[in-house]
PDB file of C-alpha atoms in Angstrom:
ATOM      1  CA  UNK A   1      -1.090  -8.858 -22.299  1.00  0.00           C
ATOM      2  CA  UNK A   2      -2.230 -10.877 -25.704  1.00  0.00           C
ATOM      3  CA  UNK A   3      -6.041 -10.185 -24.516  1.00  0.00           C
ATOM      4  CA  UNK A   4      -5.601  -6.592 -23.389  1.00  0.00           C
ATOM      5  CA  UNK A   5      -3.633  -6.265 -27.268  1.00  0.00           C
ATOM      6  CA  UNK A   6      -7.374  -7.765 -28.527  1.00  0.00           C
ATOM      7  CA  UNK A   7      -9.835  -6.214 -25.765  1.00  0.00           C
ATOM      8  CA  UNK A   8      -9.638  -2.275 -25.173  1.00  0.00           C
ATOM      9  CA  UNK A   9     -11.059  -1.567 -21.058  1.00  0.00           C
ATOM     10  CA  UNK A  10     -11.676   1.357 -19.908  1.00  0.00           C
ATOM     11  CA  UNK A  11     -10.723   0.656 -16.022  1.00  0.00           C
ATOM     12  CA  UNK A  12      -7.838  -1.632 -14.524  1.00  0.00           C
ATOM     13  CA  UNK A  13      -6.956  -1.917 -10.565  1.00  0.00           C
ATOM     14  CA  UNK A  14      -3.836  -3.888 -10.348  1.00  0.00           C
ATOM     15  CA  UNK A  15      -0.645  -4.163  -8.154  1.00  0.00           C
ATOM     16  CA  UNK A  16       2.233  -1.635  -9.480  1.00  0.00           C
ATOM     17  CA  UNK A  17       4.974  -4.565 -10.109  1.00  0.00           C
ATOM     18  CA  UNK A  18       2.118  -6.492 -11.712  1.00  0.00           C
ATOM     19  CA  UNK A  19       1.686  -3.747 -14.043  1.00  0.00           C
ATOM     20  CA  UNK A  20       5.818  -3.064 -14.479  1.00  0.00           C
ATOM     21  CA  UNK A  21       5.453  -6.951 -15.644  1.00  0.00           C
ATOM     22  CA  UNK A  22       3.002  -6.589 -18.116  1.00  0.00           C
ATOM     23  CA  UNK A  23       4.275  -3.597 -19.535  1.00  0.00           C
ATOM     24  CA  UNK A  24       7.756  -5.310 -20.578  1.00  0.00           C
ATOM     25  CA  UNK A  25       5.438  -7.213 -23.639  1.00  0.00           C
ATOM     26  CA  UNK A  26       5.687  -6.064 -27.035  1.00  0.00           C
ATOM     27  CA  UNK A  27       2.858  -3.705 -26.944  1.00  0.00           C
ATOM     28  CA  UNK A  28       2.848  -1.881 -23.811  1.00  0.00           C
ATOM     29  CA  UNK A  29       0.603   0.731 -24.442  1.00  0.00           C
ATOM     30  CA  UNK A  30      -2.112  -1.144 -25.144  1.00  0.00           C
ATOM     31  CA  UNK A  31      -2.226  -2.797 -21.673  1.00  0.00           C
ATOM     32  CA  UNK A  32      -3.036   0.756 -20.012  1.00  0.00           C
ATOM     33  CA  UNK A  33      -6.851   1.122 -19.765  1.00  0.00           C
ATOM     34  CA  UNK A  34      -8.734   4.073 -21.443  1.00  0.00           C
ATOM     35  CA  UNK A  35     -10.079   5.711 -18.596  1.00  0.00           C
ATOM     36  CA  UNK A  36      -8.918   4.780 -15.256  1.00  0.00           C
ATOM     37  CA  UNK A  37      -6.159   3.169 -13.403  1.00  0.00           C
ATOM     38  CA  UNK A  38      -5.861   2.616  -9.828  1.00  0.00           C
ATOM     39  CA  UNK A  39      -2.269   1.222  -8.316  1.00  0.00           C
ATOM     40  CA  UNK A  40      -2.655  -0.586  -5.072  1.00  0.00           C
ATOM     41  CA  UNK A  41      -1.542  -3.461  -2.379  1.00  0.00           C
ATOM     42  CA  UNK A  42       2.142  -2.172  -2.312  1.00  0.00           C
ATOM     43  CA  UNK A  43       4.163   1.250  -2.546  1.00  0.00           C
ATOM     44  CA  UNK A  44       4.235   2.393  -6.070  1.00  0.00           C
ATOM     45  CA  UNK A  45       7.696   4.698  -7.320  1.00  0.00           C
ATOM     46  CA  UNK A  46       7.091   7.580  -9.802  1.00  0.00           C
ATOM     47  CA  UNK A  47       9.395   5.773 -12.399  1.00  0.00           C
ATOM     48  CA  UNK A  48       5.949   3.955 -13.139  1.00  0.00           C
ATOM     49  CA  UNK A  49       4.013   6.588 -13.619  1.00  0.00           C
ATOM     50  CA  UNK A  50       6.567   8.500 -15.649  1.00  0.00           C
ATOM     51  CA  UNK A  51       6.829   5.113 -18.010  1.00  0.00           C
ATOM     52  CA  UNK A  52       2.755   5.084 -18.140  1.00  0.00           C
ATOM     53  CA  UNK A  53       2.825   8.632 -18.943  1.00  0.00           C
ATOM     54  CA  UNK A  54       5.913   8.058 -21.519  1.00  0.00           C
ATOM     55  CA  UNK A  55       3.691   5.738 -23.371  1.00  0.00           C
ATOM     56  CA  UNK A  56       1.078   8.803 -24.505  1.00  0.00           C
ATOM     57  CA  UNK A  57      -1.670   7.127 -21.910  1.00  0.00           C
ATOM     58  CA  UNK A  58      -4.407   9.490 -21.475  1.00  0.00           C
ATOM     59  CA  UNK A  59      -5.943   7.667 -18.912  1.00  0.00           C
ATOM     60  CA  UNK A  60      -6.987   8.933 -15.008  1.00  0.00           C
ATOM     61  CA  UNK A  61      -4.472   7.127 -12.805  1.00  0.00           C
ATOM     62  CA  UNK A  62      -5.216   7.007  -8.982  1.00  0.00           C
ATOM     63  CA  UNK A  63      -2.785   5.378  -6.251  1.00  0.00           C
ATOM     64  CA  UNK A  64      -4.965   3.753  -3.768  1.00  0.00           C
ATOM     65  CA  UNK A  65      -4.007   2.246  -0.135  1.00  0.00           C
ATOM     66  CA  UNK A  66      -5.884  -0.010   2.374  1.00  0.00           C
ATOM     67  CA  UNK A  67      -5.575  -3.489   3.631  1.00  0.00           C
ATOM     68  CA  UNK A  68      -7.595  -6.289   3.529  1.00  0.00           C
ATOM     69  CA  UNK A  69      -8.575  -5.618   7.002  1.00  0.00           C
ATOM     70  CA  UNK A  70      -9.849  -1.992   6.093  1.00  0.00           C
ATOM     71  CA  UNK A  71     -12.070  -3.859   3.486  1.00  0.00           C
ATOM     72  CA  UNK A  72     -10.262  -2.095   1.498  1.00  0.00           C
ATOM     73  CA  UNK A  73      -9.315   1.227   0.603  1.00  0.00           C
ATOM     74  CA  UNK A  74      -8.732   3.751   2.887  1.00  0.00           C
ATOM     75  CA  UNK A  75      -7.092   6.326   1.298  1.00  0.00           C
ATOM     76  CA  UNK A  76      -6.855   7.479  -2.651  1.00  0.00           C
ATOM     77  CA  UNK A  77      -4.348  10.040  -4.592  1.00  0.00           C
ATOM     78  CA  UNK A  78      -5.295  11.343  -8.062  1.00  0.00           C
ATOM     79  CA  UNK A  79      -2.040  11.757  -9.990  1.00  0.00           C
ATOM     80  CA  UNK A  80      -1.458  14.191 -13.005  1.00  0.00           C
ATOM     81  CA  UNK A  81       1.077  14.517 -15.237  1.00  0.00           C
ATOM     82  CA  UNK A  82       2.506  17.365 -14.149  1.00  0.00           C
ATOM     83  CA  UNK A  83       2.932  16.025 -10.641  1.00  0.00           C
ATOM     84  CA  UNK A  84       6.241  14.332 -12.292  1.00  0.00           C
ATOM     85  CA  UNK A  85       7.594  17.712 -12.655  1.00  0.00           C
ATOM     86  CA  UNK A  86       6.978  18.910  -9.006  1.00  0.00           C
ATOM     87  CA  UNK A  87       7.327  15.278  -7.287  1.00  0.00           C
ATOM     88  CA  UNK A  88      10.923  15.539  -4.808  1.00  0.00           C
ATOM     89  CA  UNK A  89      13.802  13.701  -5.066  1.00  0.00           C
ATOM     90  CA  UNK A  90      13.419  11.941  -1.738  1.00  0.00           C
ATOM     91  CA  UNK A  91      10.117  11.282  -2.544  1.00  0.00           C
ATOM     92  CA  UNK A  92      10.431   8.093  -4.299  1.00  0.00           C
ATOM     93  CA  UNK A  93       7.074   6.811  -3.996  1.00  0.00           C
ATOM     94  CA  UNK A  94       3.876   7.883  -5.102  1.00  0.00           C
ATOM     95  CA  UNK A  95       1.521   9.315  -1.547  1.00  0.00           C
ATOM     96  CA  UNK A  96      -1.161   7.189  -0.493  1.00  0.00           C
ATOM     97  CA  UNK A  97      -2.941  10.854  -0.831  1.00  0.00           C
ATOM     98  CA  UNK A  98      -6.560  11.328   1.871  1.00  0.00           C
ATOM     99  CA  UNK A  99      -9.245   9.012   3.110  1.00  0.00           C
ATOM    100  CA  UNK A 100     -12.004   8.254   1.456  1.00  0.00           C
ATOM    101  CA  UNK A 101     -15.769   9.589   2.245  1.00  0.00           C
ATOM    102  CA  UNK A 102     -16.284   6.360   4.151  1.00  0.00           C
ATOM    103  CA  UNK A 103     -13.096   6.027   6.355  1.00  0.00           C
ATOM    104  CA  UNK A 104     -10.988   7.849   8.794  1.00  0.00           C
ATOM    105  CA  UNK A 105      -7.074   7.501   8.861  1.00  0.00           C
ATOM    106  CA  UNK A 106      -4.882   8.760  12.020  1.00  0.00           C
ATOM    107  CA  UNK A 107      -1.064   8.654  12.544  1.00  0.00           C
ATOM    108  CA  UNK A 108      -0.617   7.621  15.518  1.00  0.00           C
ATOM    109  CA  UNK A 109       2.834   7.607  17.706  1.00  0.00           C
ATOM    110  CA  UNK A 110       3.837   5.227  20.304  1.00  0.00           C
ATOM    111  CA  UNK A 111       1.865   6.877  22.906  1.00  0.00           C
ATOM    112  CA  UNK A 112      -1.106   6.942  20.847  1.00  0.00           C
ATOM    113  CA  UNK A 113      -1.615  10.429  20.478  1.00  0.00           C
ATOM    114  CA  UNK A 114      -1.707  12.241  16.590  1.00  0.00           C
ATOM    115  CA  UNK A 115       1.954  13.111  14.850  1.00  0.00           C
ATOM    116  CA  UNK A 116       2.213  16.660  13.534  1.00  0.00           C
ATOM    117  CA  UNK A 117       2.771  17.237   9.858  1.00  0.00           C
ATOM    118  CA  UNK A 118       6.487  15.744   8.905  1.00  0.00           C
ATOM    119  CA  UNK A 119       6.836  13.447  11.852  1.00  0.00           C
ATOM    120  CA  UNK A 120       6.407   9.686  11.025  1.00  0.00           C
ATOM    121  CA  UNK A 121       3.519   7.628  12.553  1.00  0.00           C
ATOM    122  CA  UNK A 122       1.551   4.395  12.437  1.00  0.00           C
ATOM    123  CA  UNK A 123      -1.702   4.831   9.801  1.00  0.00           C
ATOM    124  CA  UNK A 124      -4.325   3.671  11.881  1.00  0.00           C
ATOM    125  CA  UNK A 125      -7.453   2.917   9.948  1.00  0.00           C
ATOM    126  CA  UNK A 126     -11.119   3.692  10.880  1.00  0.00           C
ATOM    127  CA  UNK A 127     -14.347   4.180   9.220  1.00  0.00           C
ATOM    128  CA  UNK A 128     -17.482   1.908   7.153  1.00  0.00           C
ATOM    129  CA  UNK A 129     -14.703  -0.569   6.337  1.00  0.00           C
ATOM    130  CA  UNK A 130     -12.951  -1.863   9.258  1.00  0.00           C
ATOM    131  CA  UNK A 131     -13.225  -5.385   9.867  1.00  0.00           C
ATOM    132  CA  UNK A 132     -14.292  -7.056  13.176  1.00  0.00           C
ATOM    133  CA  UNK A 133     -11.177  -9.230  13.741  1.00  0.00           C
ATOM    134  CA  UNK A 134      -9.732 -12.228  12.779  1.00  0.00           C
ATOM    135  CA  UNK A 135     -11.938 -15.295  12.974  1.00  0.00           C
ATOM    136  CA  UNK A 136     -10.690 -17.593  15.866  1.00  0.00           C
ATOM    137  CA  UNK A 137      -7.314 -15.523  16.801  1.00  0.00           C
ATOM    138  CA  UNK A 138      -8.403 -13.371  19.823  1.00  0.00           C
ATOM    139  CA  UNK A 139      -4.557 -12.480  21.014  1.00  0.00           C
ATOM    140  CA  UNK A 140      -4.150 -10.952  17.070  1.00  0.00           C
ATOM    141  CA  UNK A 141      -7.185  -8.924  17.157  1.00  0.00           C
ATOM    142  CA  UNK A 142      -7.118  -7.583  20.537  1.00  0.00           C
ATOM    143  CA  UNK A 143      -3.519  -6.102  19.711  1.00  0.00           C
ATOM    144  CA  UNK A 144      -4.538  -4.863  15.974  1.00  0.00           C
ATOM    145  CA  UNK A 145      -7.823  -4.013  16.162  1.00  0.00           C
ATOM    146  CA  UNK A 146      -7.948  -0.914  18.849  1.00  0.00           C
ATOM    147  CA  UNK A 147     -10.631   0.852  20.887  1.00  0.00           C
ATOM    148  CA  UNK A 148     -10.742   4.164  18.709  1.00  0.00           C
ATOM    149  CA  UNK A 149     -10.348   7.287  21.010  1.00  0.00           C
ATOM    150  CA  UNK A 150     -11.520   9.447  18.770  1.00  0.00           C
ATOM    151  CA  UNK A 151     -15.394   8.558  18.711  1.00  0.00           C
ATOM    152  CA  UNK A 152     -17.492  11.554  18.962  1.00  0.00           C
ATOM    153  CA  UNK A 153     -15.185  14.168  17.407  1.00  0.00           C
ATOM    154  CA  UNK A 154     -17.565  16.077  14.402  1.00  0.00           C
ATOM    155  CA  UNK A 155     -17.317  14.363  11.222  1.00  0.00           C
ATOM    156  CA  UNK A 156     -19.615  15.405   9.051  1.00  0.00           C
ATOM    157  CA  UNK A 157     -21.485  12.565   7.544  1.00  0.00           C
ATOM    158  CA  UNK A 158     -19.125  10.135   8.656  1.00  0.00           C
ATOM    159  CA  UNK A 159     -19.502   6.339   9.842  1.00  0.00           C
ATOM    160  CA  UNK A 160     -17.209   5.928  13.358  1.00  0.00           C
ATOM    161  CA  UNK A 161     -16.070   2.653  13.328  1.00  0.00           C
ATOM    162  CA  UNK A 162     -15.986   1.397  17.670  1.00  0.00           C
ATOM    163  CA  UNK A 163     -12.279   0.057  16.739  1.00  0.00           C
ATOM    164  CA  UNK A 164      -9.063   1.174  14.604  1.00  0.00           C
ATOM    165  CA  UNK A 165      -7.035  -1.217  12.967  1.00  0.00           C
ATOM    166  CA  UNK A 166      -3.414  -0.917  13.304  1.00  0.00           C
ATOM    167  CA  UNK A 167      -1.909  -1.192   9.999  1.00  0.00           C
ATOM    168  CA  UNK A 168       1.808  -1.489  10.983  1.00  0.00           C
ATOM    169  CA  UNK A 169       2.535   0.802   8.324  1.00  0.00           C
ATOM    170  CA  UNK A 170       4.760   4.207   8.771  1.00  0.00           C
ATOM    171  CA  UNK A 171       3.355   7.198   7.213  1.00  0.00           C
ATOM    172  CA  UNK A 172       3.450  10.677   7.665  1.00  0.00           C
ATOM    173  CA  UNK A 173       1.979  14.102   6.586  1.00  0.00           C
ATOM    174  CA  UNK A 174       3.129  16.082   3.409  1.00  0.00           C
ATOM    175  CA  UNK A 175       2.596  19.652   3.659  1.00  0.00           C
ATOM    176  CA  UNK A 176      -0.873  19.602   1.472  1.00  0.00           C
ATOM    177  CA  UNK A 177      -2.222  17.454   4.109  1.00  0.00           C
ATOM    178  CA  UNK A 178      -1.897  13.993   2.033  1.00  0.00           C
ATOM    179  CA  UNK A 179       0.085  10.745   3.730  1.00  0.00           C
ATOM    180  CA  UNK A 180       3.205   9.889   2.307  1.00  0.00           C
ATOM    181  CA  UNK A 181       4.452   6.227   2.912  1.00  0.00           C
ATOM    182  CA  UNK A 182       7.925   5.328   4.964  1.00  0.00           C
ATOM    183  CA  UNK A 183       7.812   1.556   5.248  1.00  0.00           C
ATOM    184  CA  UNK A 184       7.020  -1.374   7.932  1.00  0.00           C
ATOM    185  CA  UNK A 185       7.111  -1.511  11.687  1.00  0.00           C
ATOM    186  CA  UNK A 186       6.301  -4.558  11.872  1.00  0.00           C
ATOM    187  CA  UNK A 187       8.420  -7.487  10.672  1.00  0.00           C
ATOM    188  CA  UNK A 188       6.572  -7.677   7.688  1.00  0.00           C
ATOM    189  CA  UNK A 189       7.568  -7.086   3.679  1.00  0.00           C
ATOM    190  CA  UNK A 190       5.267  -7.054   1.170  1.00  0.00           C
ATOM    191  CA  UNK A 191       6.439  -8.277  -2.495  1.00  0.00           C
ATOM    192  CA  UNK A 192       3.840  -8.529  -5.361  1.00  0.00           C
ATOM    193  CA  UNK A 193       1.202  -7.062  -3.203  1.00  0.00           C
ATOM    194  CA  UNK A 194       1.554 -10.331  -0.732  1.00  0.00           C
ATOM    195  CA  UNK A 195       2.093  -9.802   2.924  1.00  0.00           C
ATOM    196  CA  UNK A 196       4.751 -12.278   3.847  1.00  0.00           C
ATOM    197  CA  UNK A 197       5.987 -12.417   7.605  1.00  0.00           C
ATOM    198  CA  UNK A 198       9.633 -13.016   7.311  1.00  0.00           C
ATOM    199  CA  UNK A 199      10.010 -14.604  11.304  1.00  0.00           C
ATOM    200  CA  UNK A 200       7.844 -17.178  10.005  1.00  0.00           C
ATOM    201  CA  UNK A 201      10.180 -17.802   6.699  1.00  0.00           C
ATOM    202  CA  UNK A 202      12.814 -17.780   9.612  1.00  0.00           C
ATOM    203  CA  UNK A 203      10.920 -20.450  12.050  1.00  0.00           C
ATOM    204  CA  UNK A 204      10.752 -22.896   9.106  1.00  0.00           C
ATOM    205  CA  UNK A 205      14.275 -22.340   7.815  1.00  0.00           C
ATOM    206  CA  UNK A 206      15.514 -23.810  11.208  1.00  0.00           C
ATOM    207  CA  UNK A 207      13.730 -26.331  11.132  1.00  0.00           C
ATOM    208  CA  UNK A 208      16.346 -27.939   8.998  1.00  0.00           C
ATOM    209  CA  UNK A 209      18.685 -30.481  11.413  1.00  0.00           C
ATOM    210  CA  UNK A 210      21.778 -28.686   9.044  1.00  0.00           C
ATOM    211  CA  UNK A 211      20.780 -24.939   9.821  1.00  0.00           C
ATOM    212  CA  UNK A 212      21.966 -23.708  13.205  1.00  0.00           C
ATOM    213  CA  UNK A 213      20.097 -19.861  12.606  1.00  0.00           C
ATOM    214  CA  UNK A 214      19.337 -17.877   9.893  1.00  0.00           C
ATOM    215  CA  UNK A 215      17.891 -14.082   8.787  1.00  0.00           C
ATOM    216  CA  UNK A 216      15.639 -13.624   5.728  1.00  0.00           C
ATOM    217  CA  UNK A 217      15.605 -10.351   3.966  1.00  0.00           C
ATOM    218  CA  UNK A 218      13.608  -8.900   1.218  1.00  0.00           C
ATOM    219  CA  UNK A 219      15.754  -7.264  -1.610  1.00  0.00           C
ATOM    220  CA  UNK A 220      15.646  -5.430  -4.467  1.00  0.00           C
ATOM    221  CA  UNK A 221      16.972  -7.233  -7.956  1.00  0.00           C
ATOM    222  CA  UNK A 222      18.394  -5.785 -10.188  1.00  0.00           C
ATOM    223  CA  UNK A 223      15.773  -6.061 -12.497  1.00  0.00           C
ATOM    224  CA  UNK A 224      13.750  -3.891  -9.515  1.00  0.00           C
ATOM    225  CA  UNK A 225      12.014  -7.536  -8.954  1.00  0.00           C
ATOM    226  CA  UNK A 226      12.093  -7.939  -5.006  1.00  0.00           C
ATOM    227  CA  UNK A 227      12.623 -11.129  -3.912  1.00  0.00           C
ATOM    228  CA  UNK A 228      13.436 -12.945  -0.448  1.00  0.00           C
ATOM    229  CA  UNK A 229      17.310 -13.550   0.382  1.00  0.00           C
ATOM    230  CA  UNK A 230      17.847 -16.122   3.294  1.00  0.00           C
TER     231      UNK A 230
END
């Protein structure tokens, strides 16, 4: 916060709750960059982006989704300020928006087949991007990283990755055609932007000769911090 009070920039990519952070210093305003700001690596709410706004930023401000395995974006949203004004109730996060030039994205249900608009589905990832697995863990890739059914449908100017990667992440389609984020499938939480697998939090809880079982959960403070409750 001190530097950014000393050094103007004109772009900034940063995880939302990192930004909530540094906005609590004395100077908030002059931590938001001049031109551009992109929000990724977790969901982001509109309370944010009605604080950045509240603060007479003038900047571009994009929320931006992909993970590391996507390498990394995957899909952008440019947000306005007058998308405050028309943003729902019971939408309390910010959509993940389309794909980018070099990707595809497809929600997917549990047969594998596309979800129609409003009907939630796994975001399955595709495109220039993809990664090729995870180095020595054959089980884990062959049940993330898919055969992708859809080669050979028209996509103009468009890399078709062989493989999808399953992003255990629910999503499903606004009416505009943009993806709006639901949560997990898997039993995964992600807090700070880190992906933390809470059955392994679990496996080393009981290690302990004094626990018999336990259940970790991630919560929200009341300072909106999410932390881990065991």
């Amino acid at each position: 916060a001190d530097y950014l009070d000393h050094h103007a920039i004109d772009c900034l990519k940063i995880v939302p709750s990192h930004l909530a952070a540094l906005l609590t210093s004395s100077r908030p305003e002059q931590i938001l960059p001049k031109q551009r700001l992109i929000l990724g690596g977790e969901a982001c709410d509109w309370q944010l982006i009605e604080k950045i706004y509240g603060y007479g930023s003038s900047c571009q401000i994009f929320n931006h989704y992909g993970p590391t395995e996507t390498t990394v974006g995957a899909l952008t949203y440019a947000i306005d300020a007058e998308m405050l004004a028309h943003s729902s109730p019971q939408q309390k996060t910010v959509p993940f928006g389309r794909p980018i030039a070099s990707a595809q994205v497809y929600l997917l249900g549990a047969d594998g087949q596309p979800v129609p608009r409003g009907v939630p589905g796994e975001i399955n990832s595709g495109g220039a991007g993809v990664a090729r697995g995870y180095l020595n863990r054959t089980q884990l890739t062959t049940e993330r990283f898919i055969p992708n059914p859809f080669i050979g449908h028209p996509l103009p100017d468009a890399y078709q990755s062989p493989v999808l990667y399953k992003t255990g992440d629910l999503g499903c389609y606004q009416p505009d055609g943009t993806v709006e984020f639901l949560g997990r499938i898997y039993y995964q939480v992600k807090i700070r932007g880190y992906r933390i697998e809470l059955g392994e939090i679990e496996s080393a809880l009981r290690q302990h000769p004094a626990v018999r079982d336990t259940v970790v959960l991630a919560r929200e403070g009341q300072s909106g911090n999410r932390r881990l409750v065991a």
